[in-house]
Each structure stands twice: as structure tokens, then as C-alpha cells.
Amino acid sequence: MKYCLNLEKKVSSTLIFATLGCLVAHLSPAQAAPELNTTTAVSTESISEELSVSTDLSRATEVVEEVVDNQSTEIAATDLAEEAATNNLNLPEIPLTDLETEAVAETKVQDLLSSETLEVQTPPHPETSESGSPVLMPMAGGETLGEDDPMGQVTDVSDLLDVQPSDWAYEAVRELVERYKCLVGYPDRTFRGNQPTSRYEFAAGLRACLDTIAELVDAGNLVTQEDFEVLQRLTQEFEAELALVGARIDNLDSRVAFIEDHQFSPTTKLFGQAIFGLQGRSQDNRFEIGLQQRLPNADLRLTDTDDEITFINNVQLSLFTQFSPRSLLLTSLQAGNGNTNPTFSNTLGNFTRLGYEGDTGNNDVVLTDLNFRQLIGDSFALIVGPEGVNPVNVFRGVNRIESAGSGPISSFAQRNPIIGVGVGGAGIGFDWQIATALSLQAVYSASIAEEPVNGGIFGGNNGETTVGAQLVVSPVDTVDISLQYINAYSPFGRLGTGIGDDQVVLLTIPGGQTTPERDPINTNAFGATLEWRVTPNFTIGGWGGYTDSNYQEASGDVETWNWMGFLNFPDLLGEGNLLGIYVGQPPKISSSNLPNGKNVPSFVSQGDLTAGPGDQPSSTTHVEAFYRWQISDNISITPGVIVIINPLHNGDNDTITIGALRTTFTF
């Protein structure tokens, strides 16, 4: 029976004749069929998808979960067709997004909380069939099906809806179903003779047939010489086809062996995404910066000149290297070209920046992640490294679609800007699953930890540091709530989000110098985000954020607020599609009582040359709608429209309309 059991995968009709050949081999020793030189299936690992790719680690969170979850792939020979063996790495998308025009690859630490997700080589489950449900249901000899069993009525070949007397294998099917009673059909009264079968199904059907034949032989009067002659004739007629199948399986085995010998790495998995964006915005937008309020009779408003239709690209590659089932090294690289706000990058650009921008300077390759992750116990994961350790990458994202490659179009709609407060890369963090519905993440990071003179791990004179924590609560399965607190230090008077009112202290450039003087602030930031999955196809959510920045050189502080409400419609008009509608207010300075010469709102929006205390005169409203069309598992196209009302929180500024078409390839 060796040559029968080693046949890897055939159509059901081929199974029938292989079965008949086995019967001849064991019931008529003088005419035993020759043993074929076939081999068992070879399993290779694959990585299953969703990174989306964003620089947010929320999606890499789901990425390590899905990406390092290895599944075996069975090489099959179907309908005698030659199939090339491949080491299928179906890798998910890692979300990467822009932060201060430099994207950071995100991979959440909580994805390490399951030991199963860290196993690089997972053997195929011995009891699982590749085809999911059996093509042929074996009946043990003497076993009968109950009257309530839907299979109980399929005991006659005439009950099989897809088997006709004109079919070339009709007689063989009839013999096995009616006479030997070892094969039956599906519950829907179909036999599915052209559907591939697995080795498990073949073995089960063969065993049932042999048991029935053995009982018939013991009875002594139900097996005739004519039966043996028919089986011998069928074996001889299909000997060439069986030999061909064996040769092709040998060929597939050799190809699989070659791929295994030349694979990238048995412990390192490569995945990534490429984003191509076509975007532009309304022309001749006028906005104020400075003296317009002081000189009302002169139109001193600036004109937005960054309004041409552009084509930008952003490519991210990530490597997961596994040292043990509980440890992982993440290395991410990025190359991008294109910036939609080169002229007013720190003013107007903070309101119009797109989430998938990642200009590295003419596609220069930069390192965005280099950190080590270790699972300690069953519920605590540690992350440490010189790159990619910050709140964006460590905190879990409550809005499950946040992703530069597959989520919202704008940078503001990616996540609560509070999570982006602070500019850090090197540091240490953890993710602790306290209970089933409760988790805690925390992180400390420094912007220039490698600088021994101006920075260091504690910031130094010119380094920025961030320490923060997030608590995630899920009171019910459909509701997620996150609460964030971040304390950040900046010597340059900025929050570090790159969104809305990010520069909260007006920097002064001393005479004769080209660099501004230090204007250090210490910021306390508080945020909350809610997502409610009302149905599998409808989600409602929102967030709010508040910051209070204390000026370190004199008395005074600056407060900002931001909020967002959103609706998500997953799988709208097709599986994998997504409609998103987002409405919110980017961070706005609501109070600034710094010393004269340091207050941003009164100088930028009101033309106060003394830059005295004051807040923004109006509020910006951000309206965004996009629809992601999932063309295939690896390609999506997302058209989107963004309307910015009262940009720069000034009602005298023109409304800006942005149109974008994003195409994302994941691999």
C-alpha cells in the first residue's frame, strides 16, 4: 500500500482508479502493481497578511500577530497539471506614516503576547485537510448512517446529482458506492468528481474500501474472479498515467528542495508595501501670516503655491528576525520621494499633510526601526532599541484601520495627535496584558540618544525626551477605549506632532545667527479614544486631546485642544473595501500667556508684532472622506477628498480642497 498512500493529491476520479489498483495489489499477489517512486508533500512556511503599512505601530501590532503566524503550505499535483513549487510568503502590510515628514515603521509590542505568533516553523496539523471539507466521506464496513444524518440518503449512485450514466467513471463510482459501500457523497447529494482530494481523504477512503473488501472476502461468496480481472485491467490501463504523476511529483520535490536551499532565511521574514500617490489641491488659496490685521487696507496675505498635481512614492521594507519562539528583532527601511508642502511645511503644511508622505530625499534609504522584542511570561512584552521606540509604535491603536497605506488619507486622521507628542527614536517600552479586557503600555524615548555632547539618553541640551503610558479597556467585545498620558520635553518649543498648531512658542533668532535660540517647554498631554463596532460593517468612534506646555525660561504656558469623530464602513460593496468619513479639529492653541515676543497666535494670525498673549481667532474644521477599493489581496486603490475650512485656525483664510488617489501594493 505504500505507493497508494504516497500519492499526494489527485482528482477524485484518479483516486478511484488508484484505489482499485491497491485492491488488485493486495487481493491478487500475482498481479501486484509496481511500486511508484513517489514522495510525501513538503511543507514550506508562509506569512499571512492585513500592515496595512503605516508608520504607526498599531498596525504592526496586528502585523507581528499575523505576520509571524506561520502556516504550512502543501505542494499539490492537481489534474496532472504541472505546478511550480513556491515558498509562498503572503505577507501582510506594515503601516508606515509621516511624522515630521519622516515616517516611522510601526509594529506593536502586544503582537508578541501569543507564543504561537513567534513560532517560525509550525508543522502542519496532522488532523487537518488542506481542502477543508472531505471530498469523499468514507464509511467503515458495517457502519450505517442514522436516519437524521443528511448523508444517510446518499447510498445509491443515482442519488448523486452530479454523476450521470454517461460519465466516463460512472461504473467505477457505482461499484464503490453501491457494491462496496465505502465511498459516499456530500450532504448536498453531490460527488464532486473533479475536485482535488488530499492525502488524508485518500487514506481514509482507501482504508474504508479495504475494510469492506476484507469482510466480503471473509464471507467467501461476494468477490468473484471477474472482479479481480476488472481491477487488473484498470490498473494496467492507467499505469502510464500513474507513472507520469509520480514523475511530476518527483520534479516538484526537486524544485521545493532547491527553493529551501536558496531561501532568504529560515528565521527572517521580509514584508513591506509600496505606496504611490497622485494628489493636488485647489489653486490660489490665500492665507494670512503676520501683518494683515495691522494693515487692513493692504492685502498682505500669502498665496499657496504648493498646489500643482504631484506624484509621490513611499516604500517600506521590514524584516522580522526570530531568535527564539519568544524573541524578535524588527528592522525596517524606508525610501520615499515627494512632499506636498515644501514651501509652508511648518505652517500651512501642518494642516494639509497627507499620511502616506515619507520624503527621504530623492528616495534615499533610511532606517526607521531597529528594536528587539522579548515576551516575558504569557502577558508581558518588552521592547528596546535605538530606532522606532516611541508612543506611536508602542501604544495599541484603538481605531483598527489606522494605516498610511490602507487607512485615512490625511496625517491628522491617522490617530489622536496626542500619541505623536514628543520626537523620540531610541528607548525602552513594554506592553502588559493585565487581563482579557485590560492592557497597559508605557514607553520612554530620546531623540538623539547617540549624541554624547548635545543629547544622550536623558536629552542633554538639544535632545527631546518623551515618557508616556496608555491604558486600553474593552468593557465589551465591540467597544475599545484608550486613555493616554505623555510628558515631553522639547528645547525648541514644539509638540512634535507635525499636525495643526505644533509650534507653540515663537522662536527668536538672535542677530547675526542662523539658528534659533533655545526655548524649552515641558508638555503634559492627555488623550482619550473610543471605537464602537456597532455591527461588523459599521463602526463609530472619536477622540479628544489636550496639551499644557510650560515655558521653562520664564512664567507662562500654552494650551491646545484637538478632536475627531469618524464613521467606518468595512467591507462596503465588497470584502476588504472600506468607506471612511472623518470630521475634526486639528490641534489649536486655545490659550497662550507667554512673555511678549513668544506667543504664536497673536503674531501669526493677528499680526501683533509684540507677540503678546492671546489665542487663535477661529477654529479649523477638517472634513475627509475616502473609499478603499481592495482589488486583490495585495493591491488596493483609495480615492479621497479632504476639505480644510479656516486653515491655520483663521476665518479670513481660504478654504482648501485636496484630492488624492492612493495605490498600495503589499508584499
XYZ file of C-alpha atoms in Angstrom:
667
model
C 0.000 0.000 0.000
C 2.988 2.291 0.122
C 2.627 3.533 -3.422
C -1.066 4.242 -2.868
C -0.654 6.209 0.324
C 2.188 8.295 -1.060
C 0.064 9.765 -3.857
C -0.168 13.353 -2.720
C -3.197 14.893 -4.362
C -5.371 13.775 -7.304
C -8.781 14.495 -8.693
C -11.436 12.233 -7.271
C -11.689 10.082 -10.405
C -7.963 9.369 -10.253
C -8.419 8.423 -6.601
C -10.951 5.807 -7.637
C -8.577 4.063 -10.014
C -5.666 4.343 -7.625
C -7.910 2.664 -5.059
C -8.800 -0.070 -7.490
C -5.107 -0.565 -8.194
C -4.460 -1.016 -4.490
C -7.189 -3.636 -4.296
C -5.588 -5.585 -7.121
C -2.194 -5.341 -5.492
C -3.426 -6.807 -2.210
C -6.107 -9.222 -3.357
C -4.194 -10.718 -6.301
C -0.495 -11.078 -5.388
C 0.415 -12.492 -8.787
C -0.646 -9.228 -10.436
C 0.577 -6.698 -7.870
C 1.078 -3.236 -9.326
C 4.644 -1.896 -9.459
C 5.702 0.394 -6.656
C 5.992 4.022 -7.733
C 8.779 6.225 -6.525
C 6.707 8.992 -5.037
C 7.366 11.207 -2.086
C 5.373 12.927 0.553
C 4.384 16.545 0.394
C 6.883 19.134 1.528
C 5.662 21.953 3.688
C 7.018 25.440 3.486
C 6.248 28.345 5.758
C 4.154 31.283 4.800
C 3.265 34.503 6.487
C -0.385 35.631 6.397
C -1.294 39.186 5.914
C -3.689 42.874 6.843
C 0.047 46.195 7.529
C -1.766 47.735 6.093
C 1.502 49.684 6.104
C 1.625 52.744 8.303
C 4.404 54.104 10.366
C 2.058 53.554 13.229
C 2.883 50.500 15.213
C -0.829 49.852 15.776
C -0.963 48.060 12.566
C 2.424 46.351 13.055
C 0.787 45.249 16.240
C -1.567 43.226 14.152
C 1.304 42.615 11.852
C 3.529 40.611 14.253
C 0.339 38.791 15.223
C -0.400 37.793 11.666
C 2.995 38.075 10.103
C 4.894 35.681 12.327
C 1.974 33.249 12.455
C 3.456 30.605 10.185
C 1.300 28.167 8.332
C 2.395 25.246 6.232
C 1.613 25.168 2.525
C 1.107 21.862 0.808
C 2.523 21.363 -2.699
C -0.111 19.673 -4.831
C -0.302 17.884 -8.159
C -3.835 18.552 -9.472
C -5.470 17.163 -12.631
C -1.966 16.024 -13.683
C -1.094 19.690 -14.270
C 2.455 20.726 -13.536
C 2.613 23.263 -10.765
C 5.734 25.117 -9.741
C 6.558 24.759 -6.056
C 6.914 28.067 -4.377
C 7.785 29.185 -0.885
C 4.717 31.363 -0.553
C 5.333 34.354 1.659
C 1.962 36.105 1.712
C 2.986 38.928 3.881
C 0.855 41.453 5.437
C 1.123 45.120 5.202
C 3.025 47.139 7.921
C 1.510 50.656 8.293
C 4.032 53.498 7.973
C 3.052 57.133 8.188
C 4.668 60.536 8.209
C 5.870 62.101 11.446
C 7.671 65.385 10.979
C 7.956 64.367 7.285
C 9.939 61.309 8.301
C 7.926 58.094 8.532
C 8.458 55.513 11.226
C 7.682 51.828 10.744
C 5.188 50.702 13.350
C 4.977 47.286 14.932
C 3.003 46.875 18.132
C 4.522 45.080 21.071
C 1.298 43.333 22.063
C 1.627 41.189 18.961
C 4.268 39.238 20.866
C 1.859 38.250 23.620
C 0.978 34.930 21.991
C 3.760 32.417 21.846
C 2.181 30.902 18.778
C 2.798 34.065 16.800
C 6.520 33.768 17.375
C 6.992 30.240 16.133
C 8.864 30.384 12.870
C 8.382 26.764 11.882
C 4.959 25.351 12.618
C 4.433 21.777 11.398
C 1.201 21.060 9.554
C -1.628 19.906 11.781
C -1.784 16.118 11.446
C -5.568 16.076 11.543
C -6.318 18.931 9.160
C -7.016 18.509 5.476
C -5.995 21.202 3.032
C -9.331 21.027 1.257
C -11.264 21.959 4.378
C -14.176 19.526 3.988
C -13.691 15.990 2.675
C -14.338 15.325 -0.969
C -15.244 11.698 -0.213
C -16.737 10.612 3.077
C -15.564 7.103 3.975
C -17.903 4.600 5.598
C -16.386 1.912 7.707
C -17.522 -1.560 6.808
C -20.740 -2.470 8.542
C -21.280 1.121 9.780
C -24.632 2.621 8.909
C -25.703 6.220 8.859
C -28.552 7.391 11.046
C -31.846 8.409 9.544
C -31.317 12.016 10.622
C -27.867 12.184 9.035
C -28.063 14.141 5.741
C -25.527 11.692 4.330
C -27.785 8.757 5.046
C -29.747 9.165 1.828
C -26.689 9.059 -0.459
C -26.314 5.283 -0.666
C -27.150 4.853 -4.335
C -25.217 6.373 -7.198
C -28.488 7.576 -8.705
C -28.866 9.886 -5.685
C -25.720 11.766 -6.660
C -26.847 14.813 -8.636
C -23.567 15.342 -10.490
C -22.866 11.717 -11.520
C -24.519 10.673 -14.769
C -24.523 7.299 -16.577
C -22.731 8.997 -19.454
C -19.751 9.936 -17.260
C -16.599 8.009 -18.120
C -16.072 6.942 -14.475
C -19.724 6.158 -13.770
C -19.296 2.391 -13.390
C -16.342 2.784 -11.047
C -18.249 5.213 -8.855
C -21.289 2.946 -8.831
C -19.243 -0.072 -7.760
C -17.569 1.792 -4.882
C -20.770 3.479 -3.677
C -23.310 0.691 -4.105
C -21.473 -2.595 -4.026
C -18.591 -1.929 -1.661
C -20.309 0.901 0.280
C -17.013 2.544 1.176
C -17.470 5.928 -0.503
C -20.421 8.306 -0.289
C -21.133 11.852 -1.442
C -21.506 15.260 0.180
C -24.568 16.191 2.272
C -25.898 18.192 -0.698
C -26.052 14.925 -2.742
C -23.034 15.756 -4.911
C -19.943 13.645 -5.557
C -17.671 16.421 -6.973
C -15.625 14.068 -9.071
C -13.369 16.780 -10.465
C -12.488 18.314 -7.100
C -8.924 17.667 -5.821
C -8.604 15.428 -2.775
C -5.995 15.432 -0.046
C -3.734 12.634 1.140
C -5.792 12.328 4.343
C -9.002 11.873 2.365
C -7.346 9.342 0.082
C -6.053 7.331 3.036
C -9.444 7.381 4.785
C -11.320 6.277 1.666
C -8.804 3.557 0.869
C -8.943 2.210 4.414
C -12.741 2.048 4.301
C -12.648 0.227 0.954
C -10.072 -2.297 2.171
C -12.070 -2.997 5.327
C -15.188 -3.646 3.243
C -13.290 -5.889 0.812
C -11.821 -7.843 3.721
C -15.285 -8.508 5.084
C -16.500 -9.598 1.656
C -13.556 -11.971 1.315
C -14.273 -13.466 4.722
C -17.853 -14.073 3.596
C -16.417 -16.178 0.781
C -19.062 -15.663 -1.880
C -19.197 -11.971 -2.761
C -15.880 -11.461 -4.558
C -15.538 -13.121 -7.938
C -12.695 -13.748 -10.314
C -14.374 -11.290 -12.657
C -13.865 -8.522 -10.090
C -10.140 -9.251 -9.950
C -9.883 -9.206 -13.732
C -11.609 -5.818 -13.943
C -9.312 -4.355 -11.318
C -6.234 -5.753 -13.030
C -7.320 -4.341 -16.367
C -7.935 -0.868 -14.887
C -4.548 -0.906 -13.180
C -2.803 -1.776 -16.426
C -4.717 0.837 -18.420
C -3.789 3.646 -16.032
C -0.244 2.504 -15.324
C 1.240 5.146 -17.644
C -0.786 7.966 -16.076
C 0.208 6.917 -12.570
C 3.851 6.780 -13.608
C 3.529 10.278 -15.084
C 2.063 11.568 -11.844
C 4.954 10.044 -9.935
C 7.483 11.687 -12.254
C 5.856 15.068 -11.875
C 5.757 14.773 -8.096
C 9.472 13.964 -8.165
C 10.001 17.111 -10.221
C 8.042 19.186 -7.716
C 10.063 17.702 -4.859
C 13.306 18.757 -6.510
C 12.024 22.272 -7.041
C 10.911 22.566 -3.424
C 14.308 21.341 -2.269
C 16.001 23.993 -4.431
C 13.813 26.751 -3.001
C 14.509 25.626 0.554
C 18.252 25.598 -0.128
C 18.130 29.119 -1.594
C 15.511 30.766 0.614
C 16.241 34.173 2.112
C 16.409 32.927 5.679
C 14.698 30.226 7.736
C 14.290 32.664 10.638
C 13.841 36.074 8.938
C 10.657 37.127 7.182
C 10.557 40.016 4.723
C 7.418 42.040 4.114
C 6.514 45.553 3.132
C 4.458 47.848 0.976
C 4.832 50.391 -1.799
C 2.551 53.422 -1.883
C 2.068 55.622 -4.940
C 0.030 58.798 -4.572
C -1.412 61.199 -7.116
C -2.653 64.346 -5.375
C -3.360 68.044 -5.782
C -5.351 70.841 -4.147
C -7.375 73.902 -5.063
C -5.382 76.792 -6.512
C -4.917 80.420 -5.461
C -5.585 79.772 -1.789
C -4.826 82.929 0.197
C -3.923 82.890 3.877
C -2.510 85.239 6.491
C 0.761 85.047 8.325
C 1.676 88.237 10.144
C 0.738 91.814 9.280
C -2.651 91.603 7.585
C -4.592 92.575 10.702
C -2.309 95.564 11.301
C -2.642 96.815 7.717
C -6.265 96.110 6.747
C -6.131 98.234 3.588
C -3.281 96.199 2.121
C -3.767 92.620 1.075
C -0.666 91.050 2.542
C -2.000 87.532 2.500
C 0.278 84.871 1.099
C -0.700 82.625 -1.797
C -0.432 78.864 -1.502
C 1.973 77.929 -4.283
C 2.151 74.199 -3.458
C -0.954 73.447 -5.490
C 0.328 71.541 -8.523
C -0.741 67.936 -9.097
C 2.121 65.744 -7.939
C 3.132 62.096 -7.881
C 4.886 60.809 -4.773
C 6.058 57.392 -3.653
C 6.829 55.746 -0.349
C 8.288 52.252 0.026
C 8.849 50.413 3.301
C 10.571 47.096 3.895
C 10.564 45.292 7.227
C 12.474 42.247 8.427
C 11.308 40.104 11.330
C 14.190 38.016 12.646
C 13.264 35.392 15.202
C 15.910 34.190 17.636
C 13.519 32.026 19.650
C 9.766 31.478 19.848
C 9.632 34.356 22.353
C 12.062 36.914 20.908
C 12.067 39.030 17.786
C 14.261 41.651 16.102
C 12.481 44.202 13.906
C 14.437 46.059 11.227
C 12.638 48.482 8.907
C 13.874 50.559 5.994
C 12.115 53.311 4.085
C 12.690 55.232 0.861
C 10.416 57.956 -0.420
C 10.248 60.920 -2.738
C 7.761 63.760 -2.807
C 6.424 66.393 -0.419
C 3.123 68.198 -0.851
C 4.142 71.137 1.378
C 7.732 72.160 0.617
C 7.089 75.927 0.854
C 4.990 76.160 4.039
C 5.920 72.879 5.679
C 5.725 74.131 9.281
C 2.639 76.329 8.927
C 0.078 75.528 6.227
C 1.627 72.096 5.730
C 0.657 71.042 9.243
C -2.995 71.273 8.164
C -2.731 69.706 4.691
C -0.106 66.978 5.143
C -1.043 63.517 3.840
C -0.486 60.386 5.904
C 1.484 58.471 3.283
C 4.107 61.154 2.678
C 7.588 59.954 3.535
C 10.132 62.040 1.682
C 13.616 60.747 2.489
C 15.369 62.972 -0.051
C 15.278 61.556 -3.571
C 14.497 58.017 -2.396
C 17.435 57.769 -0.019
C 17.144 54.674 2.172
C 16.760 55.423 5.880
C 16.491 53.184 8.912
C 13.136 53.657 10.660
C 13.083 50.656 13.011
C 15.743 48.703 14.835
C 14.459 47.221 18.069
C 14.323 43.957 19.966
C 11.139 42.489 21.430
C 11.017 39.840 24.128
C 7.997 38.047 25.570
C 8.318 37.560 29.340
C 5.799 35.140 30.761
C 2.497 34.903 28.942
C 1.314 38.508 29.184
C 4.288 40.899 29.280
C 6.310 42.030 26.266
C 9.405 44.239 26.371
C 10.747 46.420 23.543
C 14.132 48.144 23.445
C 16.276 49.585 20.676
C 17.947 52.613 19.050
C 15.190 53.268 16.470
C 11.404 53.071 16.381
C 10.738 53.105 20.134
C 8.132 55.825 20.763
C 4.455 56.119 21.730
C 3.258 55.743 18.135
C 4.999 52.383 17.851
C 4.362 51.029 21.342
C 0.794 52.121 22.095
C -2.030 49.997 20.724
C -4.215 51.757 18.177
C -7.884 51.681 19.117
C -9.010 52.746 15.643
C -8.244 49.475 13.897
C -7.885 50.905 10.396
C -5.201 53.486 11.133
C -2.632 52.931 8.421
C -0.852 55.167 5.936
C -1.255 52.538 3.230
C -4.843 51.406 3.811
C -6.413 53.838 6.292
C -7.317 57.540 6.106
C -5.671 59.815 3.553
C -4.566 62.672 5.819
C -1.946 62.640 8.528
C -4.369 64.155 11.056
C -6.947 61.350 10.618
C -4.446 58.555 11.286
C -4.694 58.728 15.088
C -5.052 61.067 18.053
C -2.172 63.588 17.681
C -1.556 63.272 21.416
C 0.141 59.934 20.732
C 2.618 61.744 18.479
C 3.720 64.273 21.104
C 7.484 64.094 21.511
C 10.145 63.261 18.958
C 11.853 60.046 20.006
C 13.567 57.091 18.403
C 15.729 55.257 20.935
C 14.294 53.965 24.161
C 12.515 51.227 26.047
C 8.867 50.250 26.406
C 6.534 47.466 27.408
C 3.066 46.082 26.694
C 1.315 44.314 29.562
C -1.921 42.376 29.081
C -3.223 42.761 32.620
C -6.489 40.938 31.957
C -8.550 39.846 28.997
C -10.179 43.270 28.670
C -7.384 45.424 30.114
C -3.874 46.267 28.887
C -1.197 48.818 29.702
C 1.589 50.160 27.507
C 4.398 52.502 28.534
C 7.484 53.959 26.837
C 10.485 56.227 27.322
C 12.353 57.582 24.310
C 15.008 60.141 23.404
C 15.510 61.905 20.071
C 19.323 61.932 19.842
C 20.387 59.268 22.312
C 23.520 58.596 20.252
C 24.855 62.162 20.694
C 27.279 62.315 23.658
C 27.636 66.117 23.565
C 24.212 67.616 22.857
C 21.936 64.679 23.580
C 22.273 61.285 25.203
C 19.587 59.046 26.582
C 18.430 61.775 29.002
C 18.140 64.511 26.378
C 21.063 66.809 27.111
C 20.899 70.413 25.877
C 19.309 69.806 22.481
C 17.669 66.407 22.808
C 13.945 65.817 23.158
C 12.622 63.199 25.555
C 9.240 61.542 25.969
C 7.718 59.348 28.656
C 4.145 58.127 28.449
C 1.597 55.450 29.177
C -1.659 54.208 27.684
C -4.438 52.176 29.293
C -6.757 50.244 26.952
C -10.094 48.987 28.287
C -12.626 46.825 26.430
C -15.764 46.667 28.598
C -17.469 44.590 25.883
C -16.157 42.832 22.805
C -17.334 45.602 20.472
C -16.004 48.620 22.395
C -12.390 49.739 22.886
C -11.408 52.750 24.997
C -7.870 54.089 25.346
C -6.562 56.733 27.755
C -3.164 58.333 27.173
C -0.793 60.472 29.195
C 2.509 61.798 27.854
C 5.136 64.052 29.369
C 7.549 65.503 26.805
C 10.462 67.918 26.919
C 11.486 69.989 23.901
C 14.239 72.621 23.807
C 12.667 74.096 20.656
C 9.170 74.986 21.831
C 7.297 72.372 19.825
C 4.983 69.444 20.497
C 6.464 67.213 17.792
C 3.224 66.023 16.164
C 3.634 67.862 12.851
C -0.152 68.468 12.872
C -2.091 71.709 13.420
C -0.579 74.114 15.949
C 2.607 72.172 16.556
C 4.963 75.114 17.230
C 3.620 76.614 20.443
C 6.485 79.030 21.221
C 7.602 81.716 18.755
C 11.310 81.110 18.307
C 13.677 84.055 18.306
C 16.714 84.107 16.030
C 19.465 86.220 17.625
C 21.086 88.825 15.402
C 23.903 87.508 13.251
C 22.923 83.881 13.812
C 21.101 81.417 11.570
C 19.761 79.084 14.242
C 17.093 79.997 16.803
C 17.819 80.236 20.477
C 16.587 77.568 22.836
C 13.005 77.992 24.011
C 12.454 74.868 26.122
C 8.999 73.675 27.151
C 7.721 70.797 29.215
C 4.407 69.398 27.977
C 1.762 67.354 29.746
C -0.582 65.741 27.213
C -3.838 63.899 27.857
C -5.895 61.969 25.322
C -8.806 59.552 25.010
C -10.045 57.499 22.048
C -13.211 55.435 21.658
C -14.206 52.924 18.989
C -17.586 51.134 18.932
C -18.093 48.395 16.347
C -21.876 48.657 16.151
C -22.051 45.900 13.524
C -19.347 44.057 11.567
C -19.954 46.579 8.768
C -20.337 49.801 10.753
C -18.020 51.447 13.292
C -18.358 54.770 15.073
C -15.647 56.436 17.102
C -13.750 59.551 18.031
C -11.024 61.070 20.128
C -10.073 64.175 22.055
C -6.706 65.574 23.137
C -5.403 68.333 25.403
C -1.872 69.636 26.000
C -0.449 72.091 28.537
C 3.102 73.268 27.758
C 5.007 75.109 30.482
C 7.636 77.586 29.325
C 10.943 76.839 31.049
C 12.700 80.215 30.570
C 10.003 82.322 32.221
C 6.464 82.070 33.534
C 3.654 81.218 31.176
C 2.108 78.252 29.421
C 0.298 77.275 26.217
C -2.796 75.067 25.933
C -4.058 73.212 22.842
C -7.142 71.133 22.021
C -7.986 68.714 19.221
C -10.893 66.379 18.479
C -12.136 63.992 15.801
C -15.268 61.962 15.076
C -15.331 59.187 12.494
C -17.501 56.590 10.800
C -16.029 53.467 9.188
C -17.928 51.099 6.874
C -15.817 47.933 6.436
C -16.499 45.575 3.500
C -18.818 48.079 1.830
C -19.677 46.784 -1.672
C -17.132 44.003 -1.344
C -14.866 42.173 1.073
C -11.821 44.227 2.057
C -13.306 47.536 0.898
C -13.685 50.443 3.305
C -15.544 53.756 3.378
C -14.364 56.281 5.951
C -15.807 59.673 6.942
C -13.796 61.852 9.358
C -14.637 65.290 10.789
C -12.496 67.074 13.370
C -10.397 69.985 14.563
C -6.581 69.793 14.357
C -4.632 70.886 17.455
C -5.471 74.518 18.196
C -3.823 76.930 20.640
C -6.723 77.883 22.883
C -4.636 79.869 25.381
C -1.123 81.361 25.253
C 0.147 83.671 28.027
C 3.875 83.550 27.380
C 6.057 86.646 27.656
C 5.748 89.188 24.855
C 7.508 88.054 21.704
C 6.798 84.367 22.280
C 3.081 83.912 21.631
C 2.366 82.250 18.282
C -1.368 83.068 17.740
C -1.167 86.843 18.231
C 1.784 87.185 15.859
C 0.846 84.700 13.103
C -2.924 85.175 12.978
C -3.406 88.683 14.375
C -0.281 90.498 13.236
C 0.771 91.545 16.737
C 4.434 92.459 16.348
C 4.943 92.224 20.085
C 3.511 88.675 20.018
C 1.551 89.307 23.159
C -0.701 86.801 24.935
C -3.769 85.531 23.075
C -5.394 82.561 21.398
C -6.319 81.654 17.834
C -9.092 83.809 16.322
C -11.029 80.878 14.753
C -11.087 77.097 14.562
C -10.107 74.906 11.629
C -12.559 72.177 10.597
C -11.144 69.114 8.863
C -13.568 67.068 6.714
C -12.345 63.896 4.997
C -13.950 61.066 3.036
C -12.211 58.156 1.327
C -13.075 54.787 -0.154
C -10.560 51.943 -0.231
C -11.180 49.512 -3.063
C -9.441 46.192 -2.413
C -8.668 44.948 -5.918
C -6.814 41.856 -4.702
C -5.136 40.554 -1.563
C -2.085 42.679 -2.351
C -3.406 45.724 -4.228
C -5.776 48.487 -3.149
C -6.769 51.829 -4.662
C -8.063 54.633 -2.426
C -9.565 57.848 -3.792
C -10.190 60.541 -1.195
C -11.263 64.156 -0.705
C -10.227 66.487 2.144
C -11.737 69.912 2.844
C -9.882 72.276 5.216
C -12.174 75.080 6.432
C -10.473 78.093 8.104
C -6.906 76.729 7.759
C -4.399 77.943 10.336
C -7.403 78.491 12.672
C -8.143 81.787 10.932
C -11.550 82.576 9.462
C -10.027 85.014 6.946
C -8.133 82.227 5.169
C -9.494 80.496 2.072
C -10.951 77.006 2.271
C -8.581 74.378 0.837
C -9.827 71.311 -1.037
C -7.474 68.354 -1.540
C -7.982 65.431 -3.892
C -5.859 62.283 -3.690
C -5.620 58.875 -5.341
C -3.504 56.392 -3.386
C -2.435 52.997 -4.701
C -0.930 50.499 -2.258
C 0.944 47.295 -3.056
C 1.654 44.940 -0.150
C 4.043 42.011 -0.227
